[in-house]
Short mmCIF file of C-alpha atoms in Angstrom, two decimals:
data_model
loop_
_atom_site.label_atom_id
_atom_site.label_comp_id
_atom_site.label_asym_id
_atom_site.label_seq_id
_atom_site.Cartn_x
_atom_site.Cartn_y
_atom_site.Cartn_z
CA ASP A 1 25.00 2.45 9.53
CA LEU A 2 21.73 2.13 7.60
CA LYS A 3 21.95 4.15 3.46
CA ALA A 4 20.57 4.47 0.91
CA TRP A 5 21.50 4.18 -2.55
CA ASP A 6 20.81 5.47 -5.69
CA VAL A 7 21.34 2.82 -8.47
CA GLY A 8 20.80 5.02 -11.90
CA LYS A 9 23.22 7.88 -9.71
CA ARG A 10 25.96 5.21 -8.65
CA GLU A 11 25.82 7.85 -5.15
CA TRP A 12 25.06 7.42 -1.94
CA VAL A 13 21.45 9.62 -0.84
CA PHE A 14 20.67 9.90 2.76
CA GLN A 15 21.06 8.70 5.68
CA LEU A 16 18.62 7.04 7.86
CA ASP A 17 17.96 10.01 11.34
CA GLY A 18 19.79 8.20 14.99
CA ALA A 19 21.18 5.30 11.51
CA SER A 20 24.76 4.88 14.21
CA SER A 21 22.58 4.26 17.58
CA VAL A 22 22.36 1.03 18.83
CA GLY A 23 20.20 -2.26 17.62
CA ARG A 24 18.84 -0.98 14.46
CA ARG A 25 17.36 -3.92 14.16
CA GLU A 26 15.90 -4.92 11.44
CA HIS A 27 14.65 -3.08 6.87
CA PHE A 28 12.37 -3.38 4.70
CA ILE A 29 11.91 -2.52 1.52
CA SER A 30 8.23 -2.51 -0.70
CA PRO A 31 8.22 -3.90 -3.40
CA ASP A 32 8.40 -0.56 -4.94
CA GLY A 33 10.95 0.36 -3.45
CA ARG A 34 8.85 3.43 -2.76
CA THR A 35 8.69 2.77 1.30
CA ILE A 36 11.80 1.14 4.07
CA ILE A 37 10.56 0.54 7.38
CA ASP A 38 12.63 1.30 9.76
CA LYS A 39 12.71 -1.06 13.03
CA ARG A 40 15.43 -0.48 15.39
CA GLN A 41 15.97 -0.79 19.58
CA ARG A 42 17.87 2.09 21.61
CA GLU A 43 20.06 2.44 25.21
CA GLY A 44 18.05 1.48 27.28
CA ASN A 45 15.96 -1.51 25.79
CA GLU A 46 13.36 1.15 23.50
CA HIS A 47 12.87 -0.06 20.90
CA GLY A 48 11.19 2.17 17.99
CA TRP A 49 10.49 2.25 14.16
CA ASP A 50 9.48 4.71 11.57
CA LEU A 51 8.27 4.63 7.62
CA TRP A 52 10.56 6.36 5.58
CA ASP A 53 8.99 7.74 2.44
CA LEU A 54 12.10 7.04 -0.34
CA GLN A 55 10.97 9.22 -3.06
CA ASN A 56 11.71 13.13 -0.48
CA PHE A 57 13.62 11.25 1.75
CA GLN A 58 11.33 12.18 4.62
CA ARG A 59 9.55 10.30 7.57
CA ALA A 60 6.31 9.44 6.47
CA LEU A 61 5.20 7.58 9.93
CA VAL A 62 6.44 8.13 12.61
CA GLY A 63 5.50 5.23 15.01
CA PRO A 64 4.73 5.45 19.00
CA LYS A 65 7.25 6.18 21.30
CA GLY A 66 8.88 2.62 23.17
CA ALA A 67 5.92 0.80 20.74
CA LYS A 68 7.73 -2.74 19.97
CA LEU A 69 7.24 -3.31 16.24
CA ARG A 70 6.80 -6.82 15.71
CA GLN A 71 5.57 -7.65 11.62
CA TRP A 72 4.26 -5.95 8.57
CA SER A 73 2.10 -6.73 5.37
CA PHE A 74 2.40 -4.50 1.80
CA SER A 75 -0.14 -5.38 -0.75
CA ASP A 76 1.68 -6.24 -4.13
CA ASP A 77 2.10 -2.35 -5.44
CA GLY A 78 3.63 -1.38 -1.93
CA ARG A 79 1.07 1.90 -1.84
CA ARG A 80 -0.31 -0.17 1.31
CA VAL A 81 1.13 -1.38 4.36
CA ALA A 82 -0.25 -3.25 7.19
CA ILE A 83 1.63 -2.47 10.33
CA VAL A 84 1.45 -4.96 14.29
CA HIS A 85 2.43 -2.95 17.22
CA ARG A 86 2.73 -3.94 20.56
CA GLU A 87 2.42 -0.44 23.37
CA LYS A 88 5.11 -0.68 25.85
CA ASN A 89 5.69 -2.74 28.82
CA LEU A 90 1.65 -4.05 27.99
CA TRP A 91 0.78 -6.65 26.04
CA ARG A 92 -1.99 -4.40 24.17
CA TYR A 93 -1.18 -4.46 20.32
CA HIS A 94 -2.55 -2.68 17.68
CA PHE A 95 -3.35 -3.42 13.86
CA ASP A 96 -2.71 -0.80 11.78
CA VAL A 97 -4.13 0.22 8.15
CA TRP A 98 -1.31 3.10 6.39
CA ASP A 99 -1.88 4.74 2.97
CA MET A 100 1.53 6.13 1.54
CA ASP A 101 -0.46 7.61 -1.61
CA THR A 102 -2.89 10.41 0.81
CA LYS A 103 -0.61 9.42 4.14
CA ARG A 104 -3.32 8.68 6.78
CA TYR A 105 -4.38 5.50 8.50
CA LEU A 106 -7.03 3.49 6.16
CA TYR A 107 -8.04 1.41 9.12
CA GLN A 108 -6.40 1.08 13.04
CA MET A 109 -7.76 -1.73 15.55
CA ASP A 110 -6.63 -3.07 19.44
CA ALA A 111 -6.55 -6.48 20.60
CA ASN A 112 -5.44 -7.73 24.28
CA HIS A 113 -5.25 -10.81 23.04
CA PHE A 114 -1.59 -12.59 23.39
CA GLY A 115 -0.22 -11.60 19.89
CA GLY A 116 -1.16 -11.56 16.18
CA GLU A 117 -0.26 -11.11 12.82
CA ALA A 118 -1.94 -8.56 9.78
CA VAL A 119 -1.63 -9.65 5.87
CA LEU A 120 -3.06 -7.17 2.96
CA SER A 121 -4.16 -9.06 -0.63
CA PRO A 122 -2.76 -8.59 -3.32
CA ASP A 123 -4.19 -5.62 -4.08
CA GLY A 124 -4.47 -4.11 -0.53
CA LYS A 125 -8.25 -3.80 0.11
CA ARG A 126 -8.71 -6.05 2.43
CA LEU A 127 -7.42 -7.08 5.61
CA ALA A 128 -6.84 -10.25 7.87
CA VAL A 129 -5.90 -10.47 11.13
CA GLN A 130 -5.28 -12.83 13.43
CA THR A 131 -4.88 -13.34 16.79
CA PHE A 132 -4.04 -15.39 20.25
CA ALA A 133 -5.84 -15.21 23.27
CA LEU A 134 -6.18 -17.48 26.17
CA ALA A 135 -8.90 -18.49 28.12
CA ASP A 136 -9.89 -21.17 30.61
CA THR A 137 -11.57 -23.17 27.48
CA GLY A 138 -8.20 -24.05 26.01
CA ASP A 139 -6.25 -20.69 24.25
CA LEU A 140 -7.96 -19.45 20.80
CA LYS A 141 -7.16 -18.72 17.20
CA PHE A 142 -9.69 -15.35 16.04
CA LEU A 143 -8.84 -14.72 12.89
CA VAL A 144 -11.18 -11.56 11.17
CA VAL A 145 -11.75 -10.00 6.97
CA ILE A 146 -11.67 -6.75 6.73
CA ASP A 147 -13.25 -5.24 3.70
CA LEU A 148 -10.46 -1.51 4.31
CA GLU A 149 -13.14 0.74 1.46
CA THR A 150 -15.68 0.16 3.88
CA GLY A 151 -14.37 0.04 7.08
CA ARG A 152 -17.08 -3.98 7.70
CA ARG A 153 -16.01 -6.58 9.23
CA LEU A 154 -16.90 -9.03 6.61
CA TRP A 155 -16.31 -12.40 8.58
CA GLN A 156 -14.69 -13.66 11.59
CA GLN A 157 -13.55 -17.84 12.35
CA ARG A 158 -12.56 -18.90 16.01
CA ASP A 159 -11.09 -22.37 16.63
CA LEU A 160 -8.72 -23.85 18.85
CA ALA A 161 -5.45 -22.32 18.91
CA ASN A 162 -3.34 -25.37 17.81
CA PRO A 163 -1.55 -27.91 20.63
CA VAL A 164 2.35 -27.71 18.40
CA ASN A 165 4.38 -23.79 18.32
CA GLY A 166 4.41 -21.57 15.87
CA GLU A 167 0.66 -21.42 14.51
CA PRO A 168 1.66 -19.59 11.17
CA ALA A 169 0.11 -16.49 9.99
CA PRO A 170 -3.07 -16.44 7.38
CA ALA A 171 -1.88 -15.51 4.38
CA PHE A 172 -3.93 -14.66 0.85
CA GLY A 173 -2.98 -15.70 -2.45
CA HIS A 174 -1.67 -14.64 -5.58
CA ASP A 175 -6.25 -13.19 -6.85
CA GLY A 176 -7.00 -12.80 -2.82
CA ARG A 177 -9.85 -15.79 -4.04
CA THR A 178 -8.81 -17.62 -1.40
CA VAL A 179 -8.22 -16.65 2.60
CA ILE A 180 -5.01 -19.80 3.13
CA ILE A 181 -5.08 -20.59 7.24
CA TYR A 182 -3.23 -22.99 9.45
CA ARG A 183 -5.39 -24.57 12.46
CA GLY A 184 -3.90 -28.31 13.99
CA GLY A 185 -7.32 -30.13 15.88
CA ARG A 186 -6.81 -33.38 17.61
CA ASP A 187 -5.62 -35.63 14.46
CA ALA A 188 -4.15 -33.50 12.59
CA LEU A 189 -2.51 -29.91 11.09
CA ARG A 190 -4.15 -28.66 8.65
CA ALA A 191 -4.24 -25.86 5.61
CA GLU A 192 -7.98 -23.68 5.17
CA PHE A 193 -8.67 -22.31 2.33
CA HIS A 194 -11.00 -19.97 2.47
CA ASP A 195 -13.80 -17.39 0.27
CA PRO A 196 -12.80 -14.28 1.60
CA GLN A 197 -16.14 -12.27 1.07
CA THR A 198 -18.05 -15.26 2.93
CA GLY A 199 -15.88 -16.92 4.87
CA ALA A 200 -16.74 -20.73 3.12
CA MET A 201 -14.08 -23.22 3.09
CA ILE A 202 -13.04 -23.96 -0.27
CA ALA A 203 -10.86 -26.62 0.47
CA TYR A 204 -9.49 -28.78 3.33
CA LEU A 205 -5.95 -29.90 2.67
CA PRO A 206 -4.73 -32.39 5.64
CA ILE A 207 -0.87 -31.66 6.47
CA ALA A 208 0.20 -33.49 9.01
CA PRO A 209 -0.89 -35.92 12.29
CA ILE A 210 -0.52 -33.74 15.62
CA GLY A 211 1.41 -36.62 16.95
CA GLY A 212 4.89 -35.88 17.76
CA TRP A 213 5.60 -32.47 15.93
CA THR A 214 7.31 -29.37 18.98
CA ASP A 215 6.76 -26.68 15.56
CA TYR A 216 6.01 -25.22 12.50
CA SER A 217 5.92 -22.57 10.13
CA ALA A 218 4.43 -21.73 6.77
CA THR A 219 6.95 -19.39 4.66
CA VAL A 220 5.06 -18.05 1.91
CA SER A 221 6.15 -17.24 -1.56
CA LYS A 222 6.24 -13.79 -3.61
CA ASP A 223 4.32 -13.99 -6.35
CA ARG A 224 1.68 -15.77 -3.19
CA ARG A 225 1.40 -19.05 -5.44
CA THR A 226 3.51 -21.79 -3.39
CA HIS A 227 3.32 -22.77 0.86
CA LEU A 228 7.24 -23.90 2.53
CA VAL A 229 6.08 -25.47 5.14
CA GLU A 230 8.67 -26.40 7.54
CA LEU A 231 6.66 -29.07 10.38
CA GLN A 232 9.55 -29.88 13.34
CA ARG A 233 10.45 -32.19 15.67
CA THR A 234 12.24 -31.99 18.73
CA THR A 235 12.75 -33.80 21.55
CA VAL A 236 15.11 -34.02 24.45
CA PRO A 237 15.91 -36.37 27.35
CA THR A 238 15.32 -35.31 30.66
CA TRP A 239 17.15 -36.65 34.44
CA TRP A 240 14.15 -39.93 33.64
CA ASP A 241 16.36 -41.05 30.50
CA GLU A 242 19.77 -41.56 33.06
CA TRP A 243 17.98 -44.47 34.61
CA LEU A 244 16.35 -46.34 32.34
CA PRO A 245 18.06 -49.59 30.69
CA LYS A 246 19.31 -48.13 26.66
CA GLY A 247 18.04 -49.34 24.13
CA LEU A 248 14.97 -47.16 25.45
CA GLN A 249 16.82 -44.23 26.68
CA ARG A 250 15.96 -41.56 24.40
CA ALA A 251 17.92 -38.95 22.55
CA ASP A 252 18.65 -35.76 21.66
CA GLU A 253 17.65 -35.39 18.27
CA ASN A 254 15.57 -32.46 16.32
CA HIS A 255 13.68 -33.85 12.81
CA THR A 256 12.49 -31.41 10.22
CA GLU A 257 10.64 -31.95 7.58
CA LEU A 258 9.31 -30.03 4.38
CA GLY A 259 6.27 -30.22 2.44
CA VAL A 260 5.23 -27.13 -1.07
CA ILE A 261 1.84 -26.41 -1.06
CA ASP A 262 0.44 -24.94 -4.61
CA VAL A 263 -2.08 -22.57 -3.40
CA GLU A 264 -4.25 -23.09 -6.66
CA THR A 265 -4.33 -26.42 -6.54
CA GLN A 266 -4.63 -27.05 -2.82
CA ARG A 267 -2.65 -29.73 -3.20
CA ILE A 268 1.18 -30.26 -1.41
CA ARG A 269 3.29 -30.17 -4.95
CA ALA A 270 5.94 -32.18 -2.90
CA ARG A 271 7.22 -33.12 0.78
CA TRP A 272 10.60 -34.86 1.82
CA PRO A 273 13.09 -34.89 5.17
CA CYS A 274 15.19 -32.47 5.90
CA ARG A 275 18.73 -32.26 7.98
CA GLU A 276 19.11 -30.61 11.66
CA GLY A 277 21.47 -26.91 10.55
CA ASP A 278 19.54 -27.38 6.58
CA GLU A 279 18.62 -23.95 5.17
CA SER A 280 16.36 -24.11 2.80
CA THR A 281 15.01 -20.76 0.95
CA LEU A 282 12.02 -20.91 -1.06
CA LEU A 283 12.49 -18.75 -4.76
CA GLU A 284 10.03 -17.73 -7.56
CA GLY A 285 8.57 -19.55 -9.98
CA GLY A 286 8.32 -22.56 -7.57
CA ARG A 287 11.99 -23.91 -6.92
CA LEU A 288 13.29 -24.58 -3.34
CA LEU A 289 16.99 -23.84 -3.15
CA LEU A 290 18.24 -25.98 0.06
CA THR A 291 21.43 -26.09 1.54
CA THR A 292 22.65 -29.56 3.23
CA VAL A 293 24.97 -29.97 6.46
CA ALA A 294 24.60 -34.03 6.70
CA GLU A 295 23.10 -36.78 4.15
CA ALA A 296 20.29 -37.15 2.70
CA ALA A 297 17.90 -39.77 2.57
CA ASP A 298 18.39 -40.44 -1.45
CA GLY A 299 22.16 -40.30 -0.34
CA MET A 300 23.12 -35.87 -1.28
CA LYS A 301 26.69 -35.92 0.32
CA PRO A 302 27.03 -32.98 3.22
CA GLY A 303 28.23 -29.36 1.68
CA HIS A 304 25.76 -29.08 -1.45
CA VAL A 305 23.81 -26.50 -2.28
CA CYS A 306 20.94 -27.12 -4.62
CA CYS A 307 18.23 -25.97 -6.84
CA TRP A 308 15.50 -28.17 -6.64
CA GLU A 309 12.26 -28.12 -8.73
CA LEU A 310 9.29 -28.93 -7.00
CA PRO A 311 6.65 -30.73 -9.71
CA ALA A 312 4.57 -33.85 -8.55
CA HIS A 313 7.80 -35.11 -6.92
CA PRO A 314 10.76 -33.32 -6.05
CA ALA A 315 13.85 -33.35 -9.59
CA TRP A 316 17.21 -32.26 -8.84
CA ARG A 317 17.69 -29.30 -11.58
CA TRP A 318 21.11 -28.20 -10.70
CA VAL A 319 24.10 -29.80 -7.42
CA ILE A 320 27.09 -27.29 -6.26
CA GLY A 321 29.29 -28.77 -3.86
CA ILE A 322 30.60 -26.46 -1.53
CA PRO A 323 31.94 -25.77 1.91
CA ALA A 324 28.92 -26.74 4.36
CA THR A 325 30.26 -23.28 6.88
CA LEU A 326 29.84 -20.96 3.11
CA GLY A 327 25.89 -23.08 2.12
CA GLY A 328 24.09 -20.00 4.26
CA LEU A 329 25.85 -17.17 3.43
CA VAL A 330 25.07 -18.18 -0.13
CA ALA A 331 21.43 -18.17 0.58
CA ALA A 332 21.66 -15.35 2.11
CA VAL A 333 23.39 -13.81 -1.35
CA VAL A 334 20.11 -15.07 -2.78
CA MET A 335 17.74 -13.67 -0.56
CA VAL A 336 20.08 -10.03 -1.09
CA ARG A 337 20.32 -10.30 -4.07
CA ARG A 338 16.60 -10.22 -4.69
CA ARG A 339 15.48 -7.54 -2.20
CA ARG A 340 18.18 -5.41 -4.41
CA ARG A 341 15.73 -6.65 -7.42
CA ALA A 342 12.75 -4.78 -5.45
CA ALA A 343 14.07 -2.21 -4.58
CA THR A 344 14.48 -1.22 -8.21
CA ALA A 345 11.89 -1.99 -10.50
#
């Protein structure tokens, strides 16, 4: 069941309609605690989603029947939300911006491209949309930045898609004066910092050589000042390896590196390797919560939860020994507490 609890009154205030249905997938509360996104999947693989107003406990918006909610982004004040959803049984994406005050759409856009992300600027006045399309000359990434006050497209950019999986979504800086996009080329994975009004490039930051990486992703801190980039290299042996001499056979391994990008200085503040199964959570104030399950390169033992300060080079703020099986639980508790504070702010 999915219910709303009033912290002040210390009582249940309502239960979402249909909360007993099978397959409630995900929910998220807006930064101001005023709106909740309810994502679900009923029997028969039918998807659906709604926006609920927690001030009057009424549906503010009902998603199209069968539509699958892919991604969302709130403005910092929670009054506007960008929603990305896909039509049932079709690769047709819709990018909508909903205003919670006026109860209407501010902007709507459709794309037949394969996948996409949308992100709002901190003040909710600009929208960045990134889509992916297949082409004979190479897969392409499209980025467009839109002024939501006028509905005008400010600028757009087309690049060859990164050969590495999981290219991160675009992001706005904490003051809305930069748009950060992640791209790959023949030589290096990179972060580009652009002016949101003109599209002019402000800075170019190489992250890592292209070779060998199979996946990478980026997590944005709540204050938008820090990005945690995760690079992953996976080696999977094939039948051919069995016939090679022992020294030439590839091992089944998973190598991960973490890097922290400071948005204000456009620099990488810290970078270090992790082990398979390690859990990382980016906290406010430039701290990283890291749960280790294997001995780290610096000699740190498995089964520890650490809070990492991130100055010019990493330094441990505190370390707590804990059974490795509880590491993920500790990280989950931290995230739940952060969400509760956001919901009661």
